[in-house]
């Protein structure tokens, strides 16, 4: 069992509940971890035998372009698409950080982590 990860993916996007978030947007950082069996990739040096992190990036990017209200929902959409492409994944975890959230105080990040299968039980 191994893990393929992308950490610190940055986007400017328009997710949020408040109108200023959907108009001005905000900076987001996304971390994605996929636990999978990549023994064949280790032995045979073939991309088809592992999780292609370029595809994972494209999934995240496509969802970051479509505004939603909740980061929990956004993480779920990303996980769902990863599992469609890599159904044998044992675990998928997505962490989304919203920089300087609009909550009326000084806060570096609001952070949500959703993990499959734990949060889907």
PDB file of N, CA, C and O in Angstrom, residues 23-70:
ATOM      1  N   UNK A  23     -18.373  37.239  -4.691  1.00  0.00           N
ATOM      2  CA  UNK A  23     -18.037  38.333  -5.616  1.00  0.00           C
ATOM      3  C   UNK A  23     -16.536  38.550  -5.726  1.00  0.00           C
ATOM      4  O   UNK A  23     -15.994  38.672  -6.817  1.00  0.00           O
ATOM      5  N   UNK A  24     -15.857  38.612  -4.574  1.00  0.00           N
ATOM      6  CA  UNK A  24     -14.424  38.923  -4.559  1.00  0.00           C
ATOM      7  C   UNK A  24     -13.552  37.675  -4.676  1.00  0.00           C
ATOM      8  O   UNK A  24     -12.427  37.750  -5.151  1.00  0.00           O
ATOM      9  N   UNK A  25     -14.062  36.579  -4.193  1.00  0.00           N
ATOM     10  CA  UNK A  25     -13.273  35.351  -4.176  1.00  0.00           C
ATOM     11  C   UNK A  25     -12.274  35.359  -3.047  1.00  0.00           C
ATOM     12  O   UNK A  25     -12.213  36.293  -2.238  1.00  0.00           O
ATOM     13  N   UNK A  26     -11.486  34.328  -3.006  1.00  0.00           N
ATOM     14  CA  UNK A  26     -10.510  34.169  -1.942  1.00  0.00           C
ATOM     15  C   UNK A  26      -9.430  33.192  -2.403  1.00  0.00           C
ATOM     16  O   UNK A  26      -9.592  32.496  -3.409  1.00  0.00           O
ATOM     17  N   UNK A  27      -8.370  33.144  -1.655  1.00  0.00           N
ATOM     18  CA  UNK A  27      -7.287  32.201  -1.909  1.00  0.00           C
ATOM     19  C   UNK A  27      -7.565  30.918  -1.130  1.00  0.00           C
ATOM     20  O   UNK A  27      -7.946  30.969   0.036  1.00  0.00           O
ATOM     21  N   UNK A  28      -7.380  29.784  -1.801  1.00  0.00           N
ATOM     22  CA  UNK A  28      -7.589  28.474  -1.201  1.00  0.00           C
ATOM     23  C   UNK A  28      -6.350  27.609  -1.417  1.00  0.00           C
ATOM     24  O   UNK A  28      -5.687  27.715  -2.451  1.00  0.00           O
ATOM     25  N   UNK A  29      -6.078  26.757  -0.441  1.00  0.00           N
ATOM     26  CA  UNK A  29      -5.022  25.761  -0.570  1.00  0.00           C
ATOM     27  C   UNK A  29      -5.655  24.390  -0.377  1.00  0.00           C
ATOM     28  O   UNK A  29      -6.438  24.191   0.557  1.00  0.00           O
ATOM     29  N   UNK A  30      -5.322  23.464  -1.270  1.00  0.00           N
ATOM     30  CA  UNK A  30      -5.911  22.128  -1.250  1.00  0.00           C
ATOM     31  C   UNK A  30      -4.796  21.090  -1.137  1.00  0.00           C
ATOM     32  O   UNK A  30      -3.783  21.172  -1.834  1.00  0.00           O
ATOM     33  N   UNK A  31      -5.009  20.127  -0.240  1.00  0.00           N
ATOM     34  CA  UNK A  31      -4.132  18.960  -0.109  1.00  0.00           C
ATOM     35  C   UNK A  31      -4.962  17.716  -0.390  1.00  0.00           C
ATOM     36  O   UNK A  31      -6.075  17.586   0.136  1.00  0.00           O
ATOM     37  N   UNK A  32      -4.427  16.823  -1.214  1.00  0.00           N
ATOM     38  CA  UNK A  32      -5.140  15.590  -1.567  1.00  0.00           C
ATOM     39  C   UNK A  32      -4.198  14.409  -1.356  1.00  0.00           C
ATOM     40  O   UNK A  32      -3.053  14.428  -1.826  1.00  0.00           O
ATOM     41  N   UNK A  33      -4.707  13.383  -0.660  1.00  0.00           N
ATOM     42  CA  UNK A  33      -3.946  12.157  -0.411  1.00  0.00           C
ATOM     43  C   UNK A  33      -4.787  10.968  -0.854  1.00  0.00           C
ATOM     44  O   UNK A  33      -5.963  10.865  -0.484  1.00  0.00           O
ATOM     45  N   UNK A  34      -4.197  10.094  -1.654  1.00  0.00           N
ATOM     46  CA  UNK A  34      -4.886   8.904  -2.147  1.00  0.00           C
ATOM     47  C   UNK A  34      -4.056   7.680  -1.776  1.00  0.00           C
ATOM     48  O   UNK A  34      -2.902   7.553  -2.210  1.00  0.00           O
ATOM     49  N   UNK A  35      -4.622   6.814  -0.946  1.00  0.00           N
ATOM     50  CA  UNK A  35      -3.971   5.558  -0.581  1.00  0.00           C
ATOM     51  C   UNK A  35      -4.366   4.506  -1.601  1.00  0.00           C
ATOM     52  O   UNK A  35      -5.566   4.284  -1.847  1.00  0.00           O
ATOM     53  N   UNK A  36      -3.367   3.868  -2.179  1.00  0.00           N
ATOM     54  CA  UNK A  36      -3.620   2.904  -3.242  1.00  0.00           C
ATOM     55  C   UNK A  36      -2.496   1.873  -3.273  1.00  0.00           C
ATOM     56  O   UNK A  36      -1.426   2.083  -2.701  1.00  0.00           O
ATOM     57  N   UNK A  37      -2.743   0.797  -3.959  1.00  0.00           N
ATOM     58  CA  UNK A  37      -1.718  -0.227  -4.151  1.00  0.00           C
ATOM     59  C   UNK A  37      -0.933   0.136  -5.408  1.00  0.00           C
ATOM     60  O   UNK A  37      -1.459   0.064  -6.514  1.00  0.00           O
ATOM     61  N   UNK A  38       0.312   0.571  -5.228  1.00  0.00           N
ATOM     62  CA  UNK A  38       1.108   0.903  -6.408  1.00  0.00           C
ATOM     63  C   UNK A  38       2.348   0.018  -6.539  1.00  0.00           C
ATOM     64  O   UNK A  38       3.363   0.416  -7.094  1.00  0.00           O
ATOM     65  N   UNK A  39       2.227  -1.217  -6.054  1.00  0.00           N
ATOM     66  CA  UNK A  39       3.342  -2.162  -6.166  1.00  0.00           C
ATOM     67  C   UNK A  39       3.763  -2.366  -7.621  1.00  0.00           C
ATOM     68  O   UNK A  39       4.948  -2.371  -7.937  1.00  0.00           O
ATOM     69  N   UNK A  40       2.792  -2.519  -8.535  1.00  0.00           N
ATOM     70  CA  UNK A  40       3.135  -2.715  -9.949  1.00  0.00           C
ATOM     71  C   UNK A  40       3.863  -1.505 -10.520  1.00  0.00           C
ATOM     72  O   UNK A  40       4.760  -1.653 -11.351  1.00  0.00           O
ATOM     73  N   UNK A  41       3.480  -0.312 -10.091  1.00  0.00           N
ATOM     74  CA  UNK A  41       4.174   0.898 -10.558  1.00  0.00           C
ATOM     75  C   UNK A  41       5.621   0.901 -10.078  1.00  0.00           C
ATOM     76  O   UNK A  41       6.526   1.291 -10.819  1.00  0.00           O
ATOM     77  N   UNK A  42       5.837   0.465  -8.853  1.00  0.00           N
ATOM     78  CA  UNK A  42       7.206   0.397  -8.330  1.00  0.00           C
ATOM     79  C   UNK A  42       8.048  -0.587  -9.140  1.00  0.00           C
ATOM     80  O   UNK A  42       9.208  -0.322  -9.433  1.00  0.00           O
ATOM     81  N   UNK A  43       7.438  -1.696  -9.520  1.00  0.00           N
ATOM     82  CA  UNK A  43       8.180  -2.751 -10.214  1.00  0.00           C
ATOM     83  C   UNK A  43       8.338  -2.512 -11.709  1.00  0.00           C
ATOM     84  O   UNK A  43       9.352  -2.890 -12.292  1.00  0.00           O
ATOM     85  N   UNK A  44       7.329  -1.896 -12.351  1.00  0.00           N
ATOM     86  CA  UNK A  44       7.304  -1.843 -13.812  1.00  0.00           C
ATOM     87  C   UNK A  44       7.400  -0.446 -14.415  1.00  0.00           C
ATOM     88  O   UNK A  44       7.415  -0.309 -15.637  1.00  0.00           O
ATOM     89  N   UNK A  45       7.411   0.586 -13.574  1.00  0.00           N
ATOM     90  CA  UNK A  45       7.627   1.953 -14.047  1.00  0.00           C
ATOM     91  C   UNK A  45       6.596   2.387 -15.089  1.00  0.00           C
ATOM     92  O   UNK A  45       6.922   3.005 -16.096  1.00  0.00           O
ATOM     93  N   UNK A  46       5.322   2.057 -14.817  1.00  0.00           N
ATOM     94  CA  UNK A  46       4.234   2.414 -15.737  1.00  0.00           C
ATOM     95  C   UNK A  46       3.215   3.290 -15.013  1.00  0.00           C
ATOM     96  O   UNK A  46       2.694   2.906 -13.959  1.00  0.00           O
ATOM     97  N   UNK A  47       2.905   4.438 -15.597  1.00  0.00           N
ATOM     98  CA  UNK A  47       1.950   5.368 -14.999  1.00  0.00           C
ATOM     99  C   UNK A  47       0.577   4.741 -14.810  1.00  0.00           C
ATOM    100  O   UNK A  47      -0.114   5.033 -13.833  1.00  0.00           O
ATOM    101  N   UNK A  48       0.178   3.858 -15.691  1.00  0.00           N
ATOM    102  CA  UNK A  48      -1.143   3.231 -15.586  1.00  0.00           C
ATOM    103  C   UNK A  48      -1.293   2.400 -14.306  1.00  0.00           C
ATOM    104  O   UNK A  48      -2.401   2.053 -13.916  1.00  0.00           O
ATOM    105  N   UNK A  49      -0.192   2.083 -13.647  1.00  0.00           N
ATOM    106  CA  UNK A  49      -0.218   1.254 -12.444  1.00  0.00           C
ATOM    107  C   UNK A  49      -0.287   2.056 -11.147  1.00  0.00           C
ATOM    108  O   UNK A  49      -0.141   1.489 -10.063  1.00  0.00           O
ATOM    109  N   UNK A  50      -0.513   3.350 -11.261  1.00  0.00           N
ATOM    110  CA  UNK A  50      -0.583   4.182 -10.060  1.00  0.00           C
ATOM    111  C   UNK A  50      -1.628   5.272 -10.264  1.00  0.00           C
ATOM    112  O   UNK A  50      -2.337   5.296 -11.270  1.00  0.00           O
ATOM    113  N   UNK A  51      -1.723   6.154  -9.319  1.00  0.00           N
ATOM    114  CA  UNK A  51      -2.614   7.305  -9.404  1.00  0.00           C
ATOM    115  C   UNK A  51      -1.834   8.439 -10.063  1.00  0.00           C
ATOM    116  O   UNK A  51      -0.767   8.833  -9.586  1.00  0.00           O
ATOM    117  N   UNK A  52      -2.357   8.933 -11.148  1.00  0.00           N
ATOM    118  CA  UNK A  52      -1.719  10.008 -11.901  1.00  0.00           C
ATOM    119  C   UNK A  52      -2.046  11.343 -11.226  1.00  0.00           C
ATOM    120  O   UNK A  52      -3.189  11.804 -11.271  1.00  0.00           O
ATOM    121  N   UNK A  53      -1.061  11.954 -10.604  1.00  0.00           N
ATOM    122  CA  UNK A  53      -1.361  13.184  -9.870  1.00  0.00           C
ATOM    123  C   UNK A  53      -1.704  14.350 -10.783  1.00  0.00           C
ATOM    124  O   UNK A  53      -2.337  15.307 -10.345  1.00  0.00           O
ATOM    125  N   UNK A  54      -1.384  14.277 -12.063  1.00  0.00           N
ATOM    126  CA  UNK A  54      -1.841  15.311 -13.007  1.00  0.00           C
ATOM    127  C   UNK A  54      -3.368  15.234 -13.165  1.00  0.00           C
ATOM    128  O   UNK A  54      -4.043  16.266 -13.249  1.00  0.00           O
ATOM    129  N   UNK A  55      -3.917  14.026 -13.173  1.00  0.00           N
ATOM    130  CA  UNK A  55      -5.371  13.863 -13.236  1.00  0.00           C
ATOM    131  C   UNK A  55      -6.029  14.344 -11.945  1.00  0.00           C
ATOM    132  O   UNK A  55      -7.098  14.959 -11.977  1.00  0.00           O
ATOM    133  N   UNK A  56      -5.382  14.071 -10.837  1.00  0.00           N
ATOM    134  CA  UNK A  56      -5.904  14.526  -9.544  1.00  0.00           C
ATOM    135  C   UNK A  56      -5.947  16.057  -9.513  1.00  0.00           C
ATOM    136  O   UNK A  56      -6.934  16.655  -9.070  1.00  0.00           O
ATOM    137  N   UNK A  57      -4.902  16.685 -10.007  1.00  0.00           N
ATOM    138  CA  UNK A  57      -4.878  18.146 -10.073  1.00  0.00           C
ATOM    139  C   UNK A  57      -6.024  18.671 -10.935  1.00  0.00           C
ATOM    140  O   UNK A  57      -6.701  19.629 -10.561  1.00  0.00           O
ATOM    141  N   UNK A  58      -6.251  18.061 -12.084  1.00  0.00           N
ATOM    142  CA  UNK A  58      -7.319  18.516 -12.980  1.00  0.00           C
ATOM    143  C   UNK A  58      -8.698  18.373 -12.336  1.00  0.00           C
ATOM    144  O   UNK A  58      -9.574  19.224 -12.549  1.00  0.00           O
ATOM    145  N   UNK A  59      -8.892  17.318 -11.557  1.00  0.00           N
ATOM    146  CA  UNK A  59     -10.154  17.153 -10.829  1.00  0.00           C
ATOM    147  C   UNK A  59     -10.332  18.300  -9.844  1.00  0.00           C
ATOM    148  O   UNK A  59     -11.395  18.936  -9.790  1.00  0.00           O
ATOM    149  N   UNK A  60      -9.304  18.569  -9.058  1.00  0.00           N
ATOM    150  CA  UNK A  60      -9.391  19.659  -8.081  1.00  0.00           C
ATOM    151  C   UNK A  60      -9.643  20.986  -8.781  1.00  0.00           C
ATOM    152  O   UNK A  60     -10.525  21.756  -8.382  1.00  0.00           O
ATOM    153  N   UNK A  61      -8.911  21.251  -9.834  1.00  0.00           N
ATOM    154  CA  UNK A  61      -9.058  22.509 -10.566  1.00  0.00           C
ATOM    155  C   UNK A  61     -10.471  22.681 -11.101  1.00  0.00           C
ATOM    156  O   UNK A  61     -11.070  23.758 -10.975  1.00  0.00           O
ATOM    157  N   UNK A  62     -11.026  21.624 -11.679  1.00  0.00           N
ATOM    158  CA  UNK A  62     -12.373  21.734 -12.257  1.00  0.00           C
ATOM    159  C   UNK A  62     -13.406  22.076 -11.187  1.00  0.00           C
ATOM    160  O   UNK A  62     -14.317  22.868 -11.435  1.00  0.00           O
ATOM    161  N   UNK A  63     -13.257  21.520 -10.006  1.00  0.00           N
ATOM    162  CA  UNK A  63     -14.214  21.811  -8.937  1.00  0.00           C
ATOM    163  C   UNK A  63     -13.969  23.173  -8.297  1.00  0.00           C
ATOM    164  O   UNK A  63     -14.927  23.808  -7.832  1.00  0.00           O
ATOM    165  N   UNK A  64     -12.750  23.625  -8.295  1.00  0.00           N
ATOM    166  CA  UNK A  64     -12.474  24.949  -7.741  1.00  0.00           C
ATOM    167  C   UNK A  64     -13.070  26.048  -8.623  1.00  0.00           C
ATOM    168  O   UNK A  64     -13.353  27.142  -8.149  1.00  0.00           O
ATOM    169  N   UNK A  65     -13.285  25.760  -9.895  1.00  0.00           N
ATOM    170  CA  UNK A  65     -13.873  26.735 -10.820  1.00  0.00           C
ATOM    171  C   UNK A  65     -15.387  26.880 -10.663  1.00  0.00           C
ATOM    172  O   UNK A  65     -15.963  27.845 -11.157  1.00  0.00           O
ATOM    173  N   UNK A  66     -16.040  25.922 -10.007  1.00  0.00           N
ATOM    174  CA  UNK A  66     -17.494  25.918  -9.846  1.00  0.00           C
ATOM    175  C   UNK A  66     -17.844  26.281  -8.405  1.00  0.00           C
ATOM    176  O   UNK A  66     -17.704  25.452  -7.502  1.00  0.00           O
ATOM    177  N   UNK A  67     -18.302  27.495  -8.154  1.00  0.00           N
ATOM    178  CA  UNK A  67     -18.565  27.928  -6.773  1.00  0.00           C
ATOM    179  C   UNK A  67     -19.603  27.072  -6.050  1.00  0.00           C
ATOM    180  O   UNK A  67     -20.629  26.684  -6.624  1.00  0.00           O
ATOM    181  N   UNK A  68     -19.295  26.771  -4.796  1.00  0.00           N
ATOM    182  CA  UNK A  68     -20.227  26.113  -3.877  1.00  0.00           C
ATOM    183  C   UNK A  68     -20.214  26.899  -2.569  1.00  0.00           C
ATOM    184  O   UNK A  68     -19.322  27.722  -2.343  1.00  0.00           O
ATOM    185  N   UNK A  69     -21.162  26.627  -1.709  1.00  0.00           N
ATOM    186  CA  UNK A  69     -21.235  27.335  -0.433  1.00  0.00           C
ATOM    187  C   UNK A  69     -20.273  26.763   0.600  1.00  0.00           C
ATOM    188  O   UNK A  69     -19.606  27.498   1.309  1.00  0.00           O
ATOM    189  N   UNK A  70     -20.229  25.434   0.694  1.00  0.00           N
ATOM    190  CA  UNK A  70     -19.518  24.787   1.793  1.00  0.00           C
ATOM    191  C   UNK A  70     -18.272  24.042   1.326  1.00  0.00           C
ATOM    192  O   UNK A  70     -18.312  23.304   0.328  1.00  0.00           O
TER     193      UNK A  70
END
